[in-house]
């Protein structure tokens, strides 16, 4: 068996694993990243597009913000709608901060380029991963790569390998507590090389169901409609999507809608999920390995970034000989922010979606919530503060 050594083994080569590695490397800490997919597959995944300002600042600290600053689109607010009514949430006026529209795929590409420049070892198409000796002074990750069984010895392991990865499952089942809410609908999303229907995001609640008008740049949009969990992508032609999307957004916006062929189309189910604790011995869970949020609150990538923030500081403290207070507090500190983001995403999901077999009371509550936002600066500020991201 081939044996490698490093200080921190990172399982998962998505944005959270790459960002953690980048921050640690810049502090002089060695890492090795293990990723089960090819790099091309990682870079082809269409994911989030809204960055909290704290995430933007963390990418600046990591030294990977140059392209984002050139190509990203700062957003000062968004719109919440109920059929024809549109309520503007002015992030900048209410909080002094904004969000950045910059796709997760682009963040990942920037991080790969930075890691390549630093010479970090990133092994792709790794399989049969096993995490060992988490209660010992040195731990290990054994895996198969290029047909050879290998062993990576390390001091700490960061599990950034997503909901289906091995990291969370390595924590004994009787030591884990999991909380889950599965929603009875999904989001059908498309990418289209067309101009955005609006200069800021529109979260649309309508009698026909939810829709979201988002964007990636001035000629690339990401639009969504709420669909049944039984729907399949093949059921939705481009024309059917455009017809449904246009009737779910306010007519003024629909009148500006420019349609075109989709270049990507997919359906994502919605769930809220948290697994506690985030630490087991020398193993730390990060991002989707520990929690999943519905995309309604734009928190998925941003929660992973806040986990990375807490963990990179804690590991630098421990590996520089300044003590273990940070790693001992990591799970509790990260979970405190995670649950607040869970609450916000759950609340946004309830406010904007039609549920199966709901009664007329539910629709009235959605309208009352929007009316409250329209007339209460305090309510708008609360939404804005959570949307732009609570402090790390």
Coordinates of C-alpha atoms in Angstrom, one line a residue:
X1 CA 0.0 0.0 0.0
X2 CA 1.3 3.4 -1.0
X3 CA 1.4 5.8 2.0
X4 CA 1.1 9.6 1.8
X5 CA 1.2 12.1 4.6
X6 CA -0.3 15.5 5.2
X7 CA -1.5 17.7 8.0
X8 CA -5.2 17.9 6.9
X9 CA -6.9 15.4 4.7
X10 CA -9.9 16.9 2.9
X11 CA -12.5 14.5 1.5
X12 CA -14.4 16.3 -1.3
X13 CA -13.1 18.5 -4.1
X14 CA -16.1 20.8 -4.4
X15 CA -16.1 24.5 -3.3
X16 CA -16.1 23.9 0.4
X17 CA -13.1 21.5 0.3
X18 CA -11.2 23.6 -2.2
X19 CA -11.8 26.8 -0.1
X20 CA -10.8 25.2 3.1
X21 CA -7.6 23.9 1.4
X22 CA -6.8 27.3 -0.1
X23 CA -7.2 29.1 3.3
X24 CA -5.1 26.5 5.1
X25 CA -2.4 26.5 2.4
X26 CA -2.1 30.3 2.6
X27 CA -1.4 29.8 6.3
X28 CA 1.4 27.3 5.6
X29 CA -0.7 24.2 6.4
X30 CA -0.4 21.1 4.1
X31 CA -3.5 19.5 2.7
X32 CA -4.4 16.7 0.3
X33 CA -7.8 16.7 -1.4
X34 CA -9.6 13.5 -2.3
X35 CA -12.5 13.8 -4.8
X36 CA -14.6 10.9 -6.1
X37 CA -15.6 12.5 -9.4
X38 CA -13.6 13.8 -12.3
X39 CA -12.7 17.5 -12.3
X40 CA -14.8 18.0 -15.4
X41 CA -17.8 16.6 -13.6
X42 CA -17.3 18.8 -10.6
X43 CA -17.1 21.9 -12.8
X44 CA -20.2 20.9 -14.8
X45 CA -22.5 20.9 -11.8
X46 CA -25.0 23.7 -11.9
X47 CA -25.6 25.0 -8.3
X48 CA -26.0 28.2 -6.4
X49 CA -25.5 31.7 -7.8
X50 CA -26.0 34.1 -4.8
X51 CA -23.1 34.8 -2.5
X52 CA -23.6 36.5 0.9
X53 CA -21.3 39.4 1.5
X54 CA -19.5 37.4 4.2
X55 CA -18.8 34.7 1.5
X56 CA -17.5 37.4 -0.8
X57 CA -15.1 38.7 1.9
X58 CA -13.9 35.2 2.7
X59 CA -13.1 34.7 -1.0
X60 CA -11.1 37.9 -0.9
X61 CA -9.2 36.6 2.2
X62 CA -8.5 33.4 0.2
X63 CA -7.1 35.4 -2.7
X64 CA -9.6 34.0 -5.3
X65 CA -11.8 37.1 -5.8
X66 CA -10.2 38.8 -8.9
X67 CA -12.6 37.3 -11.5
X68 CA -15.6 37.6 -9.2
X69 CA -14.9 41.3 -8.8
X70 CA -14.7 41.7 -12.6
X71 CA -17.6 39.5 -13.6
X72 CA -19.9 39.2 -10.6
X73 CA -23.0 41.3 -10.4
X74 CA -23.6 43.0 -7.0
X75 CA -27.3 43.1 -6.1
X76 CA -28.7 45.7 -3.7
X77 CA -32.0 44.0 -3.2
X78 CA -34.7 41.6 -4.5
X79 CA -38.4 41.5 -5.0
X80 CA -41.1 39.5 -3.2
X81 CA -44.3 39.2 -5.1
X82 CA -47.9 37.9 -4.7
X83 CA -49.5 37.7 -8.1
X84 CA -49.3 41.3 -9.4
X85 CA -48.0 42.9 -6.2
X86 CA -44.2 43.5 -5.9
X87 CA -42.5 44.4 -2.7
X88 CA -38.9 45.6 -2.9
X89 CA -36.4 44.5 -0.2
X90 CA -33.6 47.0 -0.3
X91 CA -30.6 45.2 1.2
X92 CA -28.2 48.1 0.9
X93 CA -30.6 50.6 2.5
X94 CA -31.7 48.3 5.3
X95 CA -28.3 46.7 6.2
X96 CA -25.5 48.6 4.4
X97 CA -24.6 45.4 2.6
X98 CA -25.5 43.6 -0.7
X99 CA -25.1 40.2 -2.2
X100 CA -23.1 39.1 -5.2
X101 CA -24.5 37.1 -8.2
X102 CA -21.7 34.8 -9.2
X103 CA -22.2 31.1 -9.9
X104 CA -20.9 28.3 -7.7
X105 CA -19.4 26.7 -10.9
X106 CA -17.3 29.9 -11.3
X107 CA -16.2 29.9 -7.7
X108 CA -15.1 26.3 -8.0
X109 CA -13.2 27.1 -11.2
X110 CA -11.4 30.0 -9.5
X111 CA -10.5 27.8 -6.5
X112 CA -9.1 25.0 -8.7
X113 CA -6.9 27.5 -10.6
X114 CA -5.6 28.9 -7.3
X115 CA -5.0 25.4 -5.9
X116 CA -3.2 24.3 -9.0
X117 CA -1.0 27.4 -8.8
X118 CA -0.1 26.5 -5.2
X119 CA 0.7 22.9 -6.2
X120 CA -1.8 21.3 -3.9
X121 CA -2.3 17.6 -4.3
X122 CA -5.9 17.0 -5.6
X123 CA -6.6 13.4 -6.4
X124 CA -9.7 12.7 -8.6
X125 CA -11.7 9.5 -9.2
X126 CA -11.0 8.3 -5.7
X127 CA -13.2 5.4 -4.5
X128 CA -13.7 3.0 -1.5
X129 CA -12.8 5.7 1.0
X130 CA -12.4 4.6 4.6
X131 CA -11.6 7.0 7.5
X132 CA -9.6 5.4 10.3
X133 CA -8.1 6.0 13.8
X134 CA -10.2 9.1 14.5
X135 CA -9.5 8.7 18.3
X136 CA -5.7 8.5 17.8
X137 CA -3.1 11.2 17.7
X138 CA -2.8 10.6 13.9
X139 CA -5.6 9.5 11.7
X140 CA -5.7 8.0 8.2
X141 CA -7.8 7.8 5.1
X142 CA -7.5 4.7 3.0
X143 CA -8.8 4.8 -0.6
X144 CA -8.4 3.4 -4.1
X145 CA -6.9 5.6 -6.8
X146 CA -5.7 4.7 -10.2
X147 CA -6.2 1.0 -9.4
X148 CA -3.9 1.2 -6.3
X149 CA -4.9 1.1 -2.6
X150 CA -3.4 4.1 -0.8
X151 CA -3.2 5.4 2.7
X152 CA -3.2 9.1 3.6
X153 CA -1.9 9.7 7.1
X154 CA -2.9 13.0 8.7
X155 CA -3.6 14.9 11.9
X156 CA -7.2 16.0 11.0
X157 CA -9.8 15.0 8.4
X158 CA -12.3 17.5 6.9
X159 CA -15.4 15.8 5.5
X160 CA -16.5 18.1 2.6
X161 CA -17.9 15.2 0.6
X162 CA -21.6 16.1 0.5
X163 CA -24.8 14.5 1.6
X164 CA -24.0 11.1 0.1
X165 CA -20.4 11.0 1.1
X166 CA -18.6 8.7 3.6
X167 CA -17.7 11.3 6.2
X168 CA -21.0 11.7 8.1
X169 CA -21.6 8.0 8.0
X170 CA -18.2 7.4 9.7
X171 CA -19.7 8.9 12.8
X172 CA -21.4 6.0 14.7
X173 CA -25.1 6.0 14.1
X174 CA -25.9 6.0 17.8
X175 CA -23.8 9.1 18.2
X176 CA -25.5 11.1 15.5
X177 CA -28.8 13.0 15.7
X178 CA -30.4 13.9 12.4
X179 CA -33.2 16.3 11.8
X180 CA -35.1 16.4 8.5
X181 CA -38.0 18.0 6.8
X182 CA -38.8 16.8 3.2
X183 CA -41.0 19.2 1.2
X184 CA -43.7 17.8 -1.2
X185 CA -42.4 19.6 -4.3
X186 CA -39.2 20.3 -6.2
X187 CA -37.7 23.1 -8.3
X188 CA -37.5 22.8 -12.1
X189 CA -34.6 25.0 -13.2
X190 CA -33.3 26.0 -16.6
X191 CA -30.3 27.9 -17.8
X192 CA -30.8 30.0 -20.9
X193 CA -28.6 32.5 -22.8
X194 CA -31.1 35.3 -22.7
X195 CA -31.2 38.7 -20.9
X196 CA -32.6 38.7 -17.3
X197 CA -36.3 39.7 -17.0
X198 CA -35.4 42.1 -14.2
X199 CA -32.3 43.8 -12.8
X200 CA -32.8 42.1 -9.4
X201 CA -34.1 38.7 -8.4
X202 CA -37.9 38.1 -8.3
X203 CA -39.3 35.6 -5.8
X204 CA -42.8 35.1 -7.1
X205 CA -45.7 33.6 -5.1
X206 CA -48.7 33.1 -7.3
X207 CA -51.9 31.2 -7.4
X208 CA -50.2 28.9 -10.0
X209 CA -47.2 28.2 -7.7
X210 CA -43.8 29.5 -7.0
X211 CA -41.3 30.9 -9.5
X212 CA -37.8 32.5 -9.2
X213 CA -36.2 34.8 -11.7
X214 CA -32.4 34.8 -11.2
X215 CA -29.4 35.3 -13.4
X216 CA -25.7 34.4 -13.8
X217 CA -24.7 37.4 -16.0
X218 CA -26.2 39.9 -18.4
X219 CA -27.0 37.2 -20.9
X220 CA -27.4 34.1 -18.9
X221 CA -30.5 33.5 -16.7
X222 CA -31.4 30.8 -14.2
X223 CA -35.1 30.5 -13.8
X224 CA -37.1 28.1 -11.6
X225 CA -40.7 27.0 -11.2
X226 CA -42.2 24.8 -8.5
X227 CA -43.2 21.3 -9.7
X228 CA -44.5 18.1 -8.3
X229 CA -42.1 15.5 -7.1
X230 CA -43.6 13.1 -9.7
X231 CA -42.6 15.4 -12.6
X232 CA -39.7 14.5 -14.8
X233 CA -37.5 16.7 -16.8
X234 CA -38.7 15.0 -20.0
X235 CA -42.2 16.2 -19.1
X236 CA -41.2 19.8 -19.5
X237 CA -40.4 21.1 -23.0
X238 CA -38.9 24.6 -23.2
X239 CA -42.2 26.0 -24.4
X240 CA -44.0 24.5 -21.5
X241 CA -41.5 26.0 -19.1
X242 CA -41.7 29.5 -20.6
X243 CA -45.5 29.4 -20.6
X244 CA -45.6 28.4 -17.0
X245 CA -42.9 30.7 -15.8
X246 CA -44.5 33.7 -17.5
X247 CA -47.9 33.2 -15.9
X248 CA -46.3 32.9 -12.4
X249 CA -44.4 36.2 -12.4
X250 CA -46.1 39.6 -12.4
X251 CA -47.5 40.6 -15.8
X252 CA -45.2 43.7 -16.0
X253 CA -42.1 41.4 -15.7
X254 CA -43.7 38.8 -18.0
X255 CA -44.1 41.5 -20.7
X256 CA -40.3 42.0 -20.7
X257 CA -39.5 38.2 -20.8
X258 CA -37.2 37.1 -23.6
X259 CA -37.3 33.4 -24.2
X260 CA -34.8 31.0 -25.8
X261 CA -33.6 27.5 -25.8
X262 CA -32.5 26.0 -22.5
X263 CA -28.9 24.9 -22.2
X264 CA -29.5 23.0 -19.0
X265 CA -32.6 21.7 -17.3
X266 CA -33.0 19.8 -14.1
X267 CA -35.3 19.1 -11.2
X268 CA -34.1 19.4 -7.6
X269 CA -36.2 18.1 -4.6
X270 CA -36.3 20.4 -1.5
X271 CA -35.3 19.3 2.0
X272 CA -34.1 20.7 5.3
X273 CA -31.5 18.5 7.0
X274 CA -29.1 18.8 9.8
X275 CA -26.8 16.1 11.4
X276 CA -25.2 16.7 14.8
X277 CA -22.5 16.8 16.0
X278 CA -20.1 18.2 13.3
X279 CA -17.0 16.8 15.0
X280 CA -16.1 13.2 15.9
X281 CA -12.6 12.9 17.1
X282 CA -10.3 14.2 14.4
X283 CA -13.1 14.4 11.9
X284 CA -15.0 17.6 11.1
X285 CA -18.0 17.8 8.9
X286 CA -18.4 20.8 6.5
X287 CA -21.2 21.9 4.2
X288 CA -23.6 19.4 2.7
X289 CA -22.0 16.5 4.6
X290 CA -23.7 18.0 7.6
X291 CA -26.7 20.1 6.4
X292 CA -28.9 20.7 3.5
X293 CA -31.2 23.7 3.1
X294 CA -34.0 24.4 0.5
X295 CA -32.6 26.8 -2.1
X296 CA -35.3 29.4 -1.3
X297 CA -33.0 31.3 1.1
X298 CA -29.9 31.1 -1.0
X299 CA -28.0 29.5 1.9
X300 CA -26.4 26.2 0.6
X301 CA -23.0 27.4 -0.6
X302 CA -23.0 30.2 1.9
X303 CA -23.5 27.9 4.9
X304 CA -20.6 25.8 3.7
X305 CA -18.5 28.9 3.5
X306 CA -19.3 29.8 7.1
X307 CA -18.4 26.3 8.2
X308 CA -15.1 26.7 6.4
X309 CA -14.5 30.0 8.1
X310 CA -14.9 28.5 11.6
X311 CA -12.9 25.4 10.8
X312 CA -10.0 27.0 9.0
X313 CA -9.5 29.4 12.0
X314 CA -9.7 26.5 14.4
X315 CA -7.3 24.3 12.5
X316 CA -4.7 27.1 12.1
X317 CA -4.9 27.7 15.9
X318 CA -4.4 24.0 16.7
X319 CA -1.7 23.4 14.1
X320 CA 0.3 26.4 15.1
X321 CA 0.4 25.2 18.7
X322 CA -2.0 27.8 20.2
X323 CA -4.4 25.2 21.6
X324 CA -7.5 23.3 20.8
X325 CA -10.2 25.7 22.0
X326 CA -11.3 26.4 18.4
X327 CA -11.6 22.8 17.3
X328 CA -13.4 21.9 20.5
X329 CA -15.9 24.7 19.9
X330 CA -16.3 24.2 16.1
X331 CA -19.4 22.1 16.1
X332 CA -21.4 24.2 18.6
X333 CA -20.3 27.5 16.9
X334 CA -21.1 26.3 13.4
X335 CA -24.4 24.7 14.4
X336 CA -25.6 28.0 16.0
X337 CA -25.4 29.7 12.6
X338 CA -26.6 26.7 10.7
X339 CA -29.9 26.5 12.6
X340 CA -30.6 30.2 12.1
X341 CA -30.1 29.8 8.4
X342 CA -32.3 26.7 8.5
X343 CA -35.1 28.8 10.2
X344 CA -34.8 31.5 7.5
X345 CA -34.9 29.0 4.6
X346 CA -37.8 27.2 6.1
X347 CA -39.7 30.4 6.6
X348 CA -39.0 31.6 3.1
X349 CA -40.2 28.2 1.7
X350 CA -43.5 28.4 3.6
X351 CA -44.0 32.0 2.6
X352 CA -43.5 31.4 -1.2
X353 CA -44.8 27.9 -2.1
X354 CA -48.2 26.3 -2.5
X355 CA -48.5 23.0 -0.6
X356 CA -50.5 20.0 -1.7
X357 CA -54.0 20.0 -0.2
X358 CA -53.6 23.3 1.5
X359 CA -56.7 25.3 2.4
X360 CA -57.6 28.9 1.7
X361 CA -56.2 29.9 5.1
X362 CA -52.6 29.1 3.9
X363 CA -52.9 31.4 0.9
X364 CA -54.3 34.2 3.1
X365 CA -51.3 33.8 5.4
X366 CA -48.9 34.1 2.5
X367 CA -50.7 37.3 1.4
X368 CA -50.6 38.7 4.9
X369 CA -46.9 38.0 5.2
X370 CA -46.2 39.9 2.0
X371 CA -48.5 42.7 3.2
X372 CA -46.6 42.9 6.5
X373 CA -43.3 43.2 4.5
X374 CA -44.7 45.9 2.4
X375 CA -45.7 48.0 5.5
X376 CA -43.1 47.2 8.1
X377 CA -39.5 48.3 7.7
X378 CA -38.6 46.1 10.7
X379 CA -39.9 43.1 8.8
X380 CA -38.0 44.0 5.7
X381 CA -34.9 44.6 7.7
X382 CA -35.2 41.2 9.3
X383 CA -35.5 39.5 5.9
X384 CA -32.6 41.6 4.5
X385 CA -30.3 40.8 7.4
X386 CA -30.9 37.1 7.0
X387 CA -30.7 37.2 3.2
X388 CA -27.3 39.0 3.0
X389 CA -26.0 36.7 5.8
X390 CA -25.7 36.8 9.5
X391 CA -22.2 37.6 10.8
X392 CA -19.7 34.7 11.0

